[in-house]
PDB file of C-alpha atoms and ligand atoms in Angstrom:
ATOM      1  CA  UNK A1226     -88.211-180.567 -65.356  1.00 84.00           C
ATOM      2  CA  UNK A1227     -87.526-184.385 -66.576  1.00 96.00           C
ATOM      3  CA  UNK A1228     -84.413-185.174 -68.632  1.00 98.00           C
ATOM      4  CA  UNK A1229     -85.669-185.213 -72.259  1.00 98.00           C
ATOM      5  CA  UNK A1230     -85.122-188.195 -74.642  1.00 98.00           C
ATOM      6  CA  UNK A1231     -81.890-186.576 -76.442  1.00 98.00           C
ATOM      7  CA  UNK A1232     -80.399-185.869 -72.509  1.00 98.00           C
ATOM      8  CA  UNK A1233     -81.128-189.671 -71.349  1.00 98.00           C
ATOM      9  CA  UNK A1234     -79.617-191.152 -74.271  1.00 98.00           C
ATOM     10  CA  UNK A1235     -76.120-188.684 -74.020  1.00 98.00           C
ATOM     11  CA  UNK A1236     -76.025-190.325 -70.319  1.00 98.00           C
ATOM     12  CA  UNK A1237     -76.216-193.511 -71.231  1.00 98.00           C
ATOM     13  CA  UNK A1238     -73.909-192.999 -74.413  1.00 98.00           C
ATOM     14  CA  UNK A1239     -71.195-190.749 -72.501  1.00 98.00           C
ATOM     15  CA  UNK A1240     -71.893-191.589 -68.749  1.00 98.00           C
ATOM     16  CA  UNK A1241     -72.352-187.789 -67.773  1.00 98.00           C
ATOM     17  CA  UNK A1242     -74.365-185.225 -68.563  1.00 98.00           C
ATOM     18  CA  UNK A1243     -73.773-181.078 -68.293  1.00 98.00           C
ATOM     19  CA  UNK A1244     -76.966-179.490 -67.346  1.00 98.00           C
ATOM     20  CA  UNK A1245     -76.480-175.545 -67.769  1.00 98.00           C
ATOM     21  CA  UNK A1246     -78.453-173.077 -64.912  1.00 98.00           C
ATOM     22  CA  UNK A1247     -79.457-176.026 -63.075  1.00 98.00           C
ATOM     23  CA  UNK A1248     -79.179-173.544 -59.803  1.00 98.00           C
ATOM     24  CA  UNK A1249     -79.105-170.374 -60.025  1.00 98.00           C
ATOM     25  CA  UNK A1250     -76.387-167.801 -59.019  1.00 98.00           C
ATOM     26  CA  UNK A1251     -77.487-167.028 -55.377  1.00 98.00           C
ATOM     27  CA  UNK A1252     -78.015-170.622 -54.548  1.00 98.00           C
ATOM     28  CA  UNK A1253     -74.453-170.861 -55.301  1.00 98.00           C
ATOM     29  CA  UNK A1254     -73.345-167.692 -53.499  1.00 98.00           C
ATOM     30  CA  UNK A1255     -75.415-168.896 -50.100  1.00 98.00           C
ATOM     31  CA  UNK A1256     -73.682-172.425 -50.588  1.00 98.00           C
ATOM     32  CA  UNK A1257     -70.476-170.953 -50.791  1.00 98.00           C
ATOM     33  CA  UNK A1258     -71.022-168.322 -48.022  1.00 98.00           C
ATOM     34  CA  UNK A1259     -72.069-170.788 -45.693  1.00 98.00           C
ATOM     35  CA  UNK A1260     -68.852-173.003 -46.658  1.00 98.00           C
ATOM     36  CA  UNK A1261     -66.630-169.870 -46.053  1.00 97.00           C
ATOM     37  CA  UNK A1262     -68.255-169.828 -42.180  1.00 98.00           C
ATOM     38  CA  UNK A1263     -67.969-172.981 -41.577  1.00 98.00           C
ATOM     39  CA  UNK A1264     -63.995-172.944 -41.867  1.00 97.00           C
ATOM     40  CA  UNK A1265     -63.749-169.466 -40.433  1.00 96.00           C
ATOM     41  CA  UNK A1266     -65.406-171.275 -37.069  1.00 95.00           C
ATOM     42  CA  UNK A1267     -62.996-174.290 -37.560  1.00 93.00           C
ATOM     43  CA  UNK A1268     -60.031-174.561 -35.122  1.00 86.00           C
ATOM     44  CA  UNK A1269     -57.137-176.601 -37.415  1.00 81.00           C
ATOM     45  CA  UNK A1270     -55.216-177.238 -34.108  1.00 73.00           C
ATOM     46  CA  UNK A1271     -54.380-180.659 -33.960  1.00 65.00           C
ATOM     47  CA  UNK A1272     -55.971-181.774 -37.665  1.00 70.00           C
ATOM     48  CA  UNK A1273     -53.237-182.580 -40.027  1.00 56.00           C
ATOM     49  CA  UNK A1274     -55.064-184.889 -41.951  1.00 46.00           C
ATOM     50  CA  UNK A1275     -54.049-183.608 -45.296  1.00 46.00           C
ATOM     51  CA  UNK A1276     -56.493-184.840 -48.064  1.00 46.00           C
ATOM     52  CA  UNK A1277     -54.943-186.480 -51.067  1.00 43.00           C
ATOM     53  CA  UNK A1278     -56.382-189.357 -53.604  1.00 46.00           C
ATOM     54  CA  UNK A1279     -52.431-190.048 -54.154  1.00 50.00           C
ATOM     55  CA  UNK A1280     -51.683-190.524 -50.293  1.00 51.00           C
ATOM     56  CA  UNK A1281     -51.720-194.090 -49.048  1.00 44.00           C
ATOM     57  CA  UNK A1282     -50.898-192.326 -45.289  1.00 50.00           C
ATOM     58  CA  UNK A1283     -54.909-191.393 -45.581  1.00 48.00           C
ATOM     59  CA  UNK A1284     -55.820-194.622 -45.247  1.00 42.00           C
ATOM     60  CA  UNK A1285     -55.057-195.107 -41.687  1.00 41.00           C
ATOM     61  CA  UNK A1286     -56.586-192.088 -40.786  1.00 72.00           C
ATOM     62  CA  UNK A1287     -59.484-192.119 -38.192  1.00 82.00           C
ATOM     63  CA  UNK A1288     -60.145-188.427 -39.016  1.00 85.00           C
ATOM     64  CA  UNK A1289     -60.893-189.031 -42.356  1.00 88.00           C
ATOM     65  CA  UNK A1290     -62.404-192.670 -41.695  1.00 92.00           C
ATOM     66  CA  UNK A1291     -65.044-191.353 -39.195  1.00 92.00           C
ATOM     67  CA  UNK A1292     -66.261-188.723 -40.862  1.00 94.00           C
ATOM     68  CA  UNK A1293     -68.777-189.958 -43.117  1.00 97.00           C
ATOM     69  CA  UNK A1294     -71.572-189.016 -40.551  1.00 98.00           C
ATOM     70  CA  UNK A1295     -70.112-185.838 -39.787  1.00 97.00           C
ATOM     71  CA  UNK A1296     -68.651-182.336 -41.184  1.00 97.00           C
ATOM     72  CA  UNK A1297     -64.777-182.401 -40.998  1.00 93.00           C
ATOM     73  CA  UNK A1298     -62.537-180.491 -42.762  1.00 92.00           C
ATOM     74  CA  UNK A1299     -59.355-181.343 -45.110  1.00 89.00           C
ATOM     75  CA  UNK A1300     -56.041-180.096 -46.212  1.00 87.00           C
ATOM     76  CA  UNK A1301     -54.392-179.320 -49.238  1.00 85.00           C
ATOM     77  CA  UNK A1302     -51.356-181.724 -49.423  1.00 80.00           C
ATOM     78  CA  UNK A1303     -49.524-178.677 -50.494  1.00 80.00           C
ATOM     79  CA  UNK A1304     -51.057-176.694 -47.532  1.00 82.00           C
ATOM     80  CA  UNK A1305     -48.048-177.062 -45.089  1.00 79.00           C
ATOM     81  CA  UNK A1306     -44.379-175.674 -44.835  1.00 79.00           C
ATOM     82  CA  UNK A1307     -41.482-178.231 -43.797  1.00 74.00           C
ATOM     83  CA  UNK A1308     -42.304-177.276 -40.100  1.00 73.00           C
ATOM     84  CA  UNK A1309     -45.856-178.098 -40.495  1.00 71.00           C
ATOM     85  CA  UNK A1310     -47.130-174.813 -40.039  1.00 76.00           C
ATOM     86  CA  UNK A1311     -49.295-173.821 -42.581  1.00 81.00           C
ATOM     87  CA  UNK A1312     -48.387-171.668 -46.071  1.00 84.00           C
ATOM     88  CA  UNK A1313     -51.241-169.325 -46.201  1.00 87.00           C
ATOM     89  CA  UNK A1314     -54.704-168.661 -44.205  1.00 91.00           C
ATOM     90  CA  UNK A1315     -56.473-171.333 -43.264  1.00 90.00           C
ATOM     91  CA  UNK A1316     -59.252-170.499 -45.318  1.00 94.00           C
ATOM     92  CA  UNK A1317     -57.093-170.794 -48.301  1.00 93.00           C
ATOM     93  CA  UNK A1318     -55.433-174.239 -46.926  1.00 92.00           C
ATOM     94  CA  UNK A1319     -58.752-176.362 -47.041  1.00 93.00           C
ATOM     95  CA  UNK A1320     -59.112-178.906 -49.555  1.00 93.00           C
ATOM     96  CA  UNK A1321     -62.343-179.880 -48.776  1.00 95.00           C
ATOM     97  CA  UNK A1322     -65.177-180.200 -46.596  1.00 96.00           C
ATOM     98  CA  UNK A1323     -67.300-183.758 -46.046  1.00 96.00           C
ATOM     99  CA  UNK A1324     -69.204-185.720 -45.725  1.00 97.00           C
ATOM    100  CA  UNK A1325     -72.407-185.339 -44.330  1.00 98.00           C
ATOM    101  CA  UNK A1326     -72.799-181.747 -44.326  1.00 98.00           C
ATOM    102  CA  UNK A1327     -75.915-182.253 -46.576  1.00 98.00           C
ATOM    103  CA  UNK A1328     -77.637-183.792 -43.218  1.00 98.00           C
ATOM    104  CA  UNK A1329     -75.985-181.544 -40.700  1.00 98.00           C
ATOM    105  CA  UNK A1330     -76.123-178.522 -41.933  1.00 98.00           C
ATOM    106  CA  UNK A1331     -79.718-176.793 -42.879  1.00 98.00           C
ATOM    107  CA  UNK A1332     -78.158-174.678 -45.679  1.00 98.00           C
ATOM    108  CA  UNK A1333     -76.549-177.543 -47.286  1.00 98.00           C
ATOM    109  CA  UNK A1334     -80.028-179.817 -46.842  1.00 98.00           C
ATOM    110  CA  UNK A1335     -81.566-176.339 -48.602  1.00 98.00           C
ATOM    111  CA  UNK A1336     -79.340-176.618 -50.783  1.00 98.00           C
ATOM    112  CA  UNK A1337     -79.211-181.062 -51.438  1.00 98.00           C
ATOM    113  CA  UNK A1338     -82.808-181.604 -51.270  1.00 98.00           C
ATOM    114  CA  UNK A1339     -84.749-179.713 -53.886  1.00 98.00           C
ATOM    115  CA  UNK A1340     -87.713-180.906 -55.998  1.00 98.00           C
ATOM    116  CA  UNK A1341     -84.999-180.545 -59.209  1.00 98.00           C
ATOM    117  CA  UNK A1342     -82.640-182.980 -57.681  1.00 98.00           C
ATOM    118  CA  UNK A1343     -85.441-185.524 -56.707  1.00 98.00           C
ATOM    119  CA  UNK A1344     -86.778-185.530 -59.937  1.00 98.00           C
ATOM    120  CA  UNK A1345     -83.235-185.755 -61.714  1.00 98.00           C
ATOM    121  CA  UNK A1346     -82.242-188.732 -59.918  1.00 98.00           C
ATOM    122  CA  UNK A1347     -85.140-190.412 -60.079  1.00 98.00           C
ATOM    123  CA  UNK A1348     -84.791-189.750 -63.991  1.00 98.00           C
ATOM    124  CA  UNK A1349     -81.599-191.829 -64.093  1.00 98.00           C
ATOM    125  CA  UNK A1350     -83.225-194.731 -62.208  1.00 97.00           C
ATOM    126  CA  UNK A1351     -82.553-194.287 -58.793  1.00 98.00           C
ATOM    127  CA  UNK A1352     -86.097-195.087 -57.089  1.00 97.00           C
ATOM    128  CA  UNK A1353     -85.367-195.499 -53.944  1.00 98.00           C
ATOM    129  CA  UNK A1354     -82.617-192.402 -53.299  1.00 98.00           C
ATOM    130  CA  UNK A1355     -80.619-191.912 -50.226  1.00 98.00           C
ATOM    131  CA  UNK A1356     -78.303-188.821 -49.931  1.00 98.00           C
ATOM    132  CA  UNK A1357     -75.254-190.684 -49.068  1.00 98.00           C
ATOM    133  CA  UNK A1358     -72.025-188.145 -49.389  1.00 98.00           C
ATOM    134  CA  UNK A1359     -71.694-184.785 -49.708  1.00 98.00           C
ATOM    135  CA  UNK A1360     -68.059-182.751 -50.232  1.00 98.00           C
ATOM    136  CA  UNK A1361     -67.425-178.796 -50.681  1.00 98.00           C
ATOM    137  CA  UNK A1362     -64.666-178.578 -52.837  1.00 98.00           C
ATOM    138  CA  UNK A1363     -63.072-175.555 -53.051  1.00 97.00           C
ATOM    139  CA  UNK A1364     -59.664-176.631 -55.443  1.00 96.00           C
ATOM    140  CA  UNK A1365     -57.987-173.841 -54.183  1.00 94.00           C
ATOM    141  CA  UNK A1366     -55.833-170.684 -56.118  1.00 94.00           C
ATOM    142  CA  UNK A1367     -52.647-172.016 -56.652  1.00 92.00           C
ATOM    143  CA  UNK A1368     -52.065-175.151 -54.428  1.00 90.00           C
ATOM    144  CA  UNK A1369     -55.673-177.090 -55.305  1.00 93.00           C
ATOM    145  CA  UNK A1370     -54.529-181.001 -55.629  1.00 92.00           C
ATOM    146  CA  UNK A1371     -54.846-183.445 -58.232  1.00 95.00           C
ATOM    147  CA  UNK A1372     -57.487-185.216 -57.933  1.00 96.00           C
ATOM    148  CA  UNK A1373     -56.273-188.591 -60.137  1.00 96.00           C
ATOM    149  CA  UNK A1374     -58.188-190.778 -62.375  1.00 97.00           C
ATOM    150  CA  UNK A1375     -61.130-192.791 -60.558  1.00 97.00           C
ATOM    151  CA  UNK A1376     -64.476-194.095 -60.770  1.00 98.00           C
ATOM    152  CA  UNK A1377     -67.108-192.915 -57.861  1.00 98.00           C
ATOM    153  CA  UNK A1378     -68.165-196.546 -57.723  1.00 98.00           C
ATOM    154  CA  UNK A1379     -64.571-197.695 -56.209  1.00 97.00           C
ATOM    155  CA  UNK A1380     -65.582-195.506 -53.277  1.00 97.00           C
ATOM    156  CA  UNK A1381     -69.079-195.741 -52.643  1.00 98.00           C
ATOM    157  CA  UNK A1382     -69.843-199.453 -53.654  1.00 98.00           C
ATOM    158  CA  UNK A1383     -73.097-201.222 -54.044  1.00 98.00           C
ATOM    159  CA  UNK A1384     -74.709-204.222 -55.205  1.00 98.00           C
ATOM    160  CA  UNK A1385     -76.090-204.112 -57.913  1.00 98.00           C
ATOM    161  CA  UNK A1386     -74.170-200.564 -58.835  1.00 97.00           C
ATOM    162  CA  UNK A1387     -76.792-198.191 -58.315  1.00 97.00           C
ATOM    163  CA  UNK A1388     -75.465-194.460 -57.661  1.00 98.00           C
ATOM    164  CA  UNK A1389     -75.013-191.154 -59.575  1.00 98.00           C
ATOM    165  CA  UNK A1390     -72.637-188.124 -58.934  1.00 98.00           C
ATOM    166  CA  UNK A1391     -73.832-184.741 -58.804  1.00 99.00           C
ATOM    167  CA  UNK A1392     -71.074-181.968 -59.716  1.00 99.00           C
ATOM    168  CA  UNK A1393     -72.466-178.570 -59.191  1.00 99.00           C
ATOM    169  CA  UNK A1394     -69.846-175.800 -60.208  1.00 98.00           C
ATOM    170  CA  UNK A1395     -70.341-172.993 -57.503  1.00 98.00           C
ATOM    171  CA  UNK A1396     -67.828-170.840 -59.441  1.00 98.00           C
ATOM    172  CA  UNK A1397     -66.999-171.179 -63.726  1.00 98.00           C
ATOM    173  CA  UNK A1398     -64.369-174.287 -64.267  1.00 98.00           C
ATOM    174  CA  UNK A1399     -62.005-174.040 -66.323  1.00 98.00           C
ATOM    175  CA  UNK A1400     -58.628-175.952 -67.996  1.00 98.00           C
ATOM    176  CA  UNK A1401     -56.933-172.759 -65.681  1.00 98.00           C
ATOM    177  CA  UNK A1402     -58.515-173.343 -62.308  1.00 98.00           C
ATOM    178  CA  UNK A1403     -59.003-177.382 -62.599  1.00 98.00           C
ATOM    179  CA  UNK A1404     -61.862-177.996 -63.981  1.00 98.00           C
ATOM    180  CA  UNK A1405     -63.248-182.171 -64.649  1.00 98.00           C
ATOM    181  CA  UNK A1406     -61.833-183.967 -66.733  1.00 98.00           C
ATOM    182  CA  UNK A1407     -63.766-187.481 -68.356  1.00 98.00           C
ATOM    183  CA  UNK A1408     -63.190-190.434 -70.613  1.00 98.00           C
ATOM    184  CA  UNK A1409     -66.629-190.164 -72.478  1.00 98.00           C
ATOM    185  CA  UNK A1410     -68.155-193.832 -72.289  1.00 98.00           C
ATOM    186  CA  UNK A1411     -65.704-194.960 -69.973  1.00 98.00           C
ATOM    187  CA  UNK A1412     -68.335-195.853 -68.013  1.00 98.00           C
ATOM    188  CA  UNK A1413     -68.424-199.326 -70.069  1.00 98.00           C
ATOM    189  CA  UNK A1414     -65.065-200.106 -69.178  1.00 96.00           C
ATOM    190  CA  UNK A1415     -65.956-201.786 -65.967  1.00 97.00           C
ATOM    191  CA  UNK A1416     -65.034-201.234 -62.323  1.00 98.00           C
ATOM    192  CA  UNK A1417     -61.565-201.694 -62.287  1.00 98.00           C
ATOM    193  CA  UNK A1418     -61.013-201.134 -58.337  1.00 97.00           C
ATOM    194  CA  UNK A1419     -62.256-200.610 -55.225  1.00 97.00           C
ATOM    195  CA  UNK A1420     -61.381-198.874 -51.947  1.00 95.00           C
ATOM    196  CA  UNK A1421     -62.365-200.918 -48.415  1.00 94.00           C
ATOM    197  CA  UNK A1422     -62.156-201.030 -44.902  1.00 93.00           C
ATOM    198  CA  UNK A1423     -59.569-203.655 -43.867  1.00 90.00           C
ATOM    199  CA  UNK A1424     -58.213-204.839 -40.530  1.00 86.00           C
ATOM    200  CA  UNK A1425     -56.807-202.708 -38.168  1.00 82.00           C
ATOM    201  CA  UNK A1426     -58.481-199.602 -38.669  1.00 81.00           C
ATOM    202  CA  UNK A1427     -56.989-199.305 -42.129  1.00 85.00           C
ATOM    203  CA  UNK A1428     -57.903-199.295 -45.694  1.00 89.00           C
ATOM    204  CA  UNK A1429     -56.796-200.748 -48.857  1.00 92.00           C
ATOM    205  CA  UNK A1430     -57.117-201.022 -52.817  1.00 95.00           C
ATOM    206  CA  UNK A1431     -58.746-204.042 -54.153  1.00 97.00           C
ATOM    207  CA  UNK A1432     -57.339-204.350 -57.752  1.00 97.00           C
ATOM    208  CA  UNK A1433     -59.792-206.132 -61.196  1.00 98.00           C
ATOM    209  CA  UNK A1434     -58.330-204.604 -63.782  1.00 98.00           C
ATOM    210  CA  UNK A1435     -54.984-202.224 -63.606  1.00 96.00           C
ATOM    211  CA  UNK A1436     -54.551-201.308 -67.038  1.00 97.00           C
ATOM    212  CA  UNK A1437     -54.232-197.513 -67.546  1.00 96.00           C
ATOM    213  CA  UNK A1438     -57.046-195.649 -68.611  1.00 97.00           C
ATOM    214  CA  UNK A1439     -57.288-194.273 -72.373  1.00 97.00           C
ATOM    215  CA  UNK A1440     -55.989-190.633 -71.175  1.00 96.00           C
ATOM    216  CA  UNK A1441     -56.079-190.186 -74.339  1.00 97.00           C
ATOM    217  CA  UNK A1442     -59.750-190.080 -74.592  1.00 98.00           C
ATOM    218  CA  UNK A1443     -59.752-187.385 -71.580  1.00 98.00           C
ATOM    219  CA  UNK A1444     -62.157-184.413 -72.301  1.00 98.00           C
ATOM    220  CA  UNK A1445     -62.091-181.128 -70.035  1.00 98.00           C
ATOM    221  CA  UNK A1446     -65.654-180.372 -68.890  1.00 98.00           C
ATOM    222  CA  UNK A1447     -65.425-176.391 -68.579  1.00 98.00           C
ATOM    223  CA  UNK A1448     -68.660-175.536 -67.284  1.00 98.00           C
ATOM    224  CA  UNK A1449     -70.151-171.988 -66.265  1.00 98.00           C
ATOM    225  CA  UNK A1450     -71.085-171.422 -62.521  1.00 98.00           C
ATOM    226  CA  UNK A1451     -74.738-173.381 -61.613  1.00 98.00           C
ATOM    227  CA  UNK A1452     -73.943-175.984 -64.292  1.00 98.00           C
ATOM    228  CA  UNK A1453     -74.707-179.648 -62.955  1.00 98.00           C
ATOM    229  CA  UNK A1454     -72.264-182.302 -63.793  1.00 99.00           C
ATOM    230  CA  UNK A1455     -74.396-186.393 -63.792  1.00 98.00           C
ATOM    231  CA  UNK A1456     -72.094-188.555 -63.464  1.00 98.00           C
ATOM    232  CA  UNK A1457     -72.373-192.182 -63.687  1.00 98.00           C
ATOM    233  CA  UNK A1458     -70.927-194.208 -61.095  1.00 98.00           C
ATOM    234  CA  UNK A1459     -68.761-196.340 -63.601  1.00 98.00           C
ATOM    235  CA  UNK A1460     -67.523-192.880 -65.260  1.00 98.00           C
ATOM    236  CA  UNK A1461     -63.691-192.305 -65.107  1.00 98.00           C
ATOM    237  CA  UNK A1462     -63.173-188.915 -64.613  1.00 98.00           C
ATOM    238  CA  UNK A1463     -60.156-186.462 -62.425  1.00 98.00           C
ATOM    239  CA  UNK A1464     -59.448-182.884 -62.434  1.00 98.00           C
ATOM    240  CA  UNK A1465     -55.459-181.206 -62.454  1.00 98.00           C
ATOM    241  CA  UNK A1466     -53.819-179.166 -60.046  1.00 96.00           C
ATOM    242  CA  UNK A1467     -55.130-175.564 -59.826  1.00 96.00           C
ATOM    243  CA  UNK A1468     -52.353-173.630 -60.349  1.00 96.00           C
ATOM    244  CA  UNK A1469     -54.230-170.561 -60.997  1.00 98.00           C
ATOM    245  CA  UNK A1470     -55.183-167.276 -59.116  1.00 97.00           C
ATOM    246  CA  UNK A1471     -58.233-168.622 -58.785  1.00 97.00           C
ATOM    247  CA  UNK A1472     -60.636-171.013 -56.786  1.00 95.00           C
ATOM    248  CA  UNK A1473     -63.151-173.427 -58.484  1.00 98.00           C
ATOM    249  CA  UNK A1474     -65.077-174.125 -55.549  1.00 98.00           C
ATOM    250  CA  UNK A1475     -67.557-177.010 -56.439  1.00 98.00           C
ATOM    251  CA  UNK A1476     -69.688-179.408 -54.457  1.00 98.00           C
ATOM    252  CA  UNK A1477     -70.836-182.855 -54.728  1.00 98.00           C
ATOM    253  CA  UNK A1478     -73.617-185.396 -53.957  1.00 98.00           C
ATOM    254  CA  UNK A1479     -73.543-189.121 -54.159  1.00 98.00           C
ATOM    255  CA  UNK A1480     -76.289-190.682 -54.167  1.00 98.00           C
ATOM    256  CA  UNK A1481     -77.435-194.057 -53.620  1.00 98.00           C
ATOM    257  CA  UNK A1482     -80.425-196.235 -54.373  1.00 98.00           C
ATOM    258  CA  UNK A1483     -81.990-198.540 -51.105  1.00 98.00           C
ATOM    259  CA  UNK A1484     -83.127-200.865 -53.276  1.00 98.00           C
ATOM    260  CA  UNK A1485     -79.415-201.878 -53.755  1.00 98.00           C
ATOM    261  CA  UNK A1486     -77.062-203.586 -50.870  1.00 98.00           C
ATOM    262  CA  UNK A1487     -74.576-201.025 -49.723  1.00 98.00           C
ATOM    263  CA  UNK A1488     -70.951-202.646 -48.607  1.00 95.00           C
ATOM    264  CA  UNK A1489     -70.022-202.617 -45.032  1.00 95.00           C
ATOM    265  CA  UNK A1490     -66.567-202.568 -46.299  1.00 95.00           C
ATOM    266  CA  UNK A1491     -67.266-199.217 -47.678  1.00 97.00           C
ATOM    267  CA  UNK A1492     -64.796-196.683 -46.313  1.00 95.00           C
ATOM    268  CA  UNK A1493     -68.123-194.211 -45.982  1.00 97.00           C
ATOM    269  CA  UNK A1494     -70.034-196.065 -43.100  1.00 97.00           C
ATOM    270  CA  UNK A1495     -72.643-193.626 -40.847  1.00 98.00           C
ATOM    271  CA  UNK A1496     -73.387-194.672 -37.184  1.00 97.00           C
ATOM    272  CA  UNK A1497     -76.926-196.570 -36.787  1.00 96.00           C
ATOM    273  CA  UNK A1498     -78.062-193.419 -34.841  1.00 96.00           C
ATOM    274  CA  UNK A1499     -77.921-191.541 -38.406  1.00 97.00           C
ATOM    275  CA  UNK A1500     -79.031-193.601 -41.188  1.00 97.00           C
ATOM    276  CA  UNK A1501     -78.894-191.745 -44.676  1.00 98.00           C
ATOM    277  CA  UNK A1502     -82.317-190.241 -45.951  1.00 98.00           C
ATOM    278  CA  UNK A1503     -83.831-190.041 -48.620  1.00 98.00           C
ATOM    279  CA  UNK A1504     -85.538-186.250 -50.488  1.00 98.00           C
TER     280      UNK A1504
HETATM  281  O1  AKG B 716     -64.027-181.605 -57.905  1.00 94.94           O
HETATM  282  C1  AKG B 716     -63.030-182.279 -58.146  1.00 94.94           C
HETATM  283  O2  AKG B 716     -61.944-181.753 -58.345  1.00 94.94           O
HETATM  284  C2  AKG B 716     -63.113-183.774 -58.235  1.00 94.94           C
HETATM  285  C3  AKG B 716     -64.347-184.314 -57.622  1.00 94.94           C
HETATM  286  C4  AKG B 716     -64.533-185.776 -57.896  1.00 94.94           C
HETATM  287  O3  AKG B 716     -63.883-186.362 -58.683  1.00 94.94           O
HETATM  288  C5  AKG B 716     -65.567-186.523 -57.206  1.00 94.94           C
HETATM  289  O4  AKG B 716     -66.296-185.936 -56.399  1.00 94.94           O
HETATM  290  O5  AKG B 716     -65.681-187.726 -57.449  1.00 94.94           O
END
């Protein structure tokens, strides 16, 4: 079904858009089964590449740096004990999972490439889509991480900004279990940084504009389980720690327009052998 009138101009007004039912409940259920499998056939040994938005130390990591053409797996930052052993199971230690599992792994194409999503981003103006990133996020009972203030577009940069967000809430998010959080029409505020490849092997913050964000204008997005977050690539948004007994698994798409130069100082870069594709 295409975005209505009323729907369009909310996007363009608030920079995101909460579409209710937009999968149904056992599209959610196989997602998050097959994400369950995944880290129960994961061996940790030797990852401790704990995933944090707040951790400069990430930024020299080749773990996390390669793995935009592959499925890897992240820590909470709260997921190890002094000795660096881990707290609990690993199952309830991982942060996330990215960032290609959307190409990788048929459940997750099932699950990325539907006649719904086509016709949603297309909707928004993206003519041209390629599936870029992908991230299970399962923001976990308890320990889940901050995830702090940003806009998608200092991640994923491209020329002329051309790239949505898709948040699909595998599991109802709430204030409790760390649901999103956005500045409504923040998305006119401008990009005020970006994240790049720099020498070495490393990674840094390019800086436009540091002045804080109006937190006060924050809004929590509590949305029911199959709800689809839009958000625009400009849109400041975070989530809080989940301090809950309960997960708010979620999981995300990024997707990008062809028609638009993509940076090669990106972090996300995918080997020539594995181009991203399109619906
Ligand atoms: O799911 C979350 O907690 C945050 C996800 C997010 O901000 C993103 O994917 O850009």
């Amino acid at each position: 079904m295409k975005l209505n009138s009323d729907q369009l101009a909310a996007y363009d007004r608030d920079g995101f858009l909460v579409l209710e039912n937009f999968v149904d409940a056992d599209a959610c259920d196989r997602l998050r089964s097959r994400a369950e499998k995944l880290v129960r056939n994961f061996d940790p040994a030797g990852v401790v590449s704990i995933f944090s938005t707040r951790e400069q130390t990430r930024t020299s990591d080749d773990y996390f740096l390669e793995s935009g053409d592959k499925i890897r797996f992240f820590f909470e930052e709260n997921a190890f004990l002094a000795d660096g052993s881990l707290r609990q199971s690993k199952e309830r230690s991982i942060n996330k999972i990215g960032h290609a599992l959307h190409d990788l792994d048929p459940v997750f194409d099932n699950f990325s490439r539907t006649p719904e999503i086509k016709q949603l981003v297309s909707d928004v103006g993206i003519n041209t889509p390629l599936l870029l990133q992908s991230m299970y996020i399962f923001k976990q009972p308890r320990i889940g991480g901050v995830v702090t203030c940003h806009q998608d577009a200092t991640f994923l940069f491209t020329e002329p900004l051309r790239m949505v967000g898709l948040w699909f809430a595998l599991e109802d998010a709430t204030i409790d279990n760390g649901c999103l959080w956005a500045i409504p029409g923040g998305h006119r505020l401008g990009l005020k940084s970006r994240f790049m490849r720099a020498e070495g092997g490393r990674t840094r913050f390019e800086v436009f504009d540091d002045t804080p964000w109006p937190d006060e204008n924050l809004q929590p997005l509590e949305v029911k389980k199959g709800t689809l977050i839009v958000l625009h690539s400009l849109l400041p948004h975070l989530s809080r720690a989940n301090r809950s007994p309960k997960s708010r698994h979620a999981y995300t798409l990024h997707i990008i327009d062809a028609a638009a130069h993509y940076s090669k100082d990106n972090w996300l870069q995918r080997s020539a052998g594995m181009p991203p594709r399109g619906f």
